[in-house]
């Protein structure tokens, strides 16, 4: 993450620079939300006027909106005036000095996940100068991207360096009025990633948040915008398998993808937010709006995600298939254990002729977890020849968990072909006994069955990520049986 | 090798094995026959360690160890193999993957390195040829959509790969066509060895034409009520079970 010493320095120094914002403590804003706070965030980030206006418009609209209620997700009322909407990264003096000061349990998990030693320190938030950080790797990486003309930088940097692109594309996929959490994010987002792939360029490497300089502290209200111009290609990896803790319970990110003519975006997520303890206490609420716009003909957007964390997940990565022959894909593995609740799924909106979409959703519930899949396939009248195939499978481990499937189909063009298949299965005692009789331990047997269940999705992930995802699943389901 | 002494076991509160004795020595082949519902599969499952069965008294010793003390996977690694009467399907789990995991679990238990991927495939293909199985079965889900006979062959494939000290085959012959029966018998016979023992649970003499047993037992009402040599099986085929049951209760 924070590999560039210059950037770090500017981060650290930032809190001394804000004398011009009166009555505001520079490293964190007081709890509460009003226009003043929105203005303060914008000022702290030294944003141009247009950005502030944009935030304010979103904020004013947010005031008129109601927090949504969902039938299958329950959580205590969130008081939006209790939240602090900006805080600078922890100073080094507040962080652990070395791995010796880090919670041994966390380290144990890193070990199980096979996270490299030098990575562990970074993930555990050890003060950066104490971390072995491969500055050179990041630098070579940046040079390569530069040569290809790819822009990959923190969102806040893009606002200043590439305002024309931001003006043109920000909010063009997820407008601030889209939903309650998107509006909130638009008003107060802290930072995130910006990617622009120029015409005809195949991004020379997988872009990973790992290499994003200055990614610290963008957690709570993250904003990501990826634009693949005509004929370009990019694969983007988000998140990591290490358990992420955060004092901020509410997370409301927005991700916007734009694929122009003949362009392709592959967006992979492995997310492992802290799910809370066995009773769900202290876990993250994750309300995310992710949407891709296949704006040009023959464009393609794939979402692949492996989600194991969060106390509550509400998330619908979606595709708007505007271009003719455009393709939308959604591959998902969601694991819920203990008291976790997940309401996830996707939306495929077919507008372009012969647009096609594929949905493969694999839900795994264990413990007392509840999981809902909600999928919308909408075929607009002009989407002649549109096709969708949806495969939605649930795997239950134990007797107290549940899975619910809600497929919605709105087909307004008679030539469209929309198919939906759903299955629910439970890992049976007899399957486990069979494996054990062959010498395989119960835990390994569960992992084997779960991985078998998910393999259609895993094979969509970049190789390395797939291996990590598999390990993550195994760790997440530890002790789920027996 | 296997000593079952006065074994009583129940399921769902119902006593199925009512004081069963059986002694199997290395190098021997035993056939267990008996009416439906008499407890043959129960005996096999109890030896393998299925948690649904409660052992209420008696003892089972295997190679000098108290078997009832071990988890099912430990029993397997120690060399007990059960060919199931109804092999379960595990969709999505690759057949080769399970097979390899099983082989490696056993090797690890015995302090050996994991099997080399090439060597594994070579070995698996060899065994499949012997059993007349198409190698494509390696890449299917475990028993997923297999026909009855294919499932049974798959059990024998696993047995052949694992080379158990004691193989208990629960009606592996039922549902097999003639060729499959020969192939399965082939597989079993190739495992015969002075160090190993085989227990066949079967209803038919047919299998015993191909695999000659040293002993034949009749299990009825949860006990072994008669034991003899291979001629007993022929007699049973001829006369049914009634006379044995009557003689036992007389
Ligand atoms: N869960 C259960 N609850 C009660 N009785 C059971 C249960 N499971 C099995 N049984 C009974 O145990 C008895 C023995 O069954 P077992 O499967 O051992 O017979 P078997 O000798 O293998 O018969 P077959 O030749 O038909 O395979 C049967 O009467 C069966 O109905
Ligand atoms: Mg039986």
XYZ file of C-alpha atoms in Angstrom, chain B residues 33 203 205 208 216 218 226-244 247:
26
model
C -24.096 -63.918 3.922
C -26.037 -62.544 -1.362
C -22.623 -67.526 -4.942
C -17.683 -66.578 -4.807
C -18.399 -68.493 4.831
C -24.273 -66.711 8.041
C -23.148 -70.609 11.344
C -19.682 -70.709 9.817
C -18.241 -73.102 7.321
C -16.075 -73.348 4.251
C -17.019 -72.479 0.694
C -19.371 -75.424 0.446
C -21.706 -73.645 2.900
C -22.342 -70.950 0.326
C -23.330 -73.542 -2.229
C -25.643 -75.164 0.235
C -27.235 -71.815 1.054
C -27.735 -71.132 -2.611
C -29.523 -74.431 -2.831
C -31.598 -74.413 0.310
C -31.935 -70.773 1.433
C -31.452 -69.526 4.971
C -34.406 -70.984 6.756
C -32.834 -74.252 7.750
C -29.790 -72.512 9.188
C -31.105 -75.049 13.373
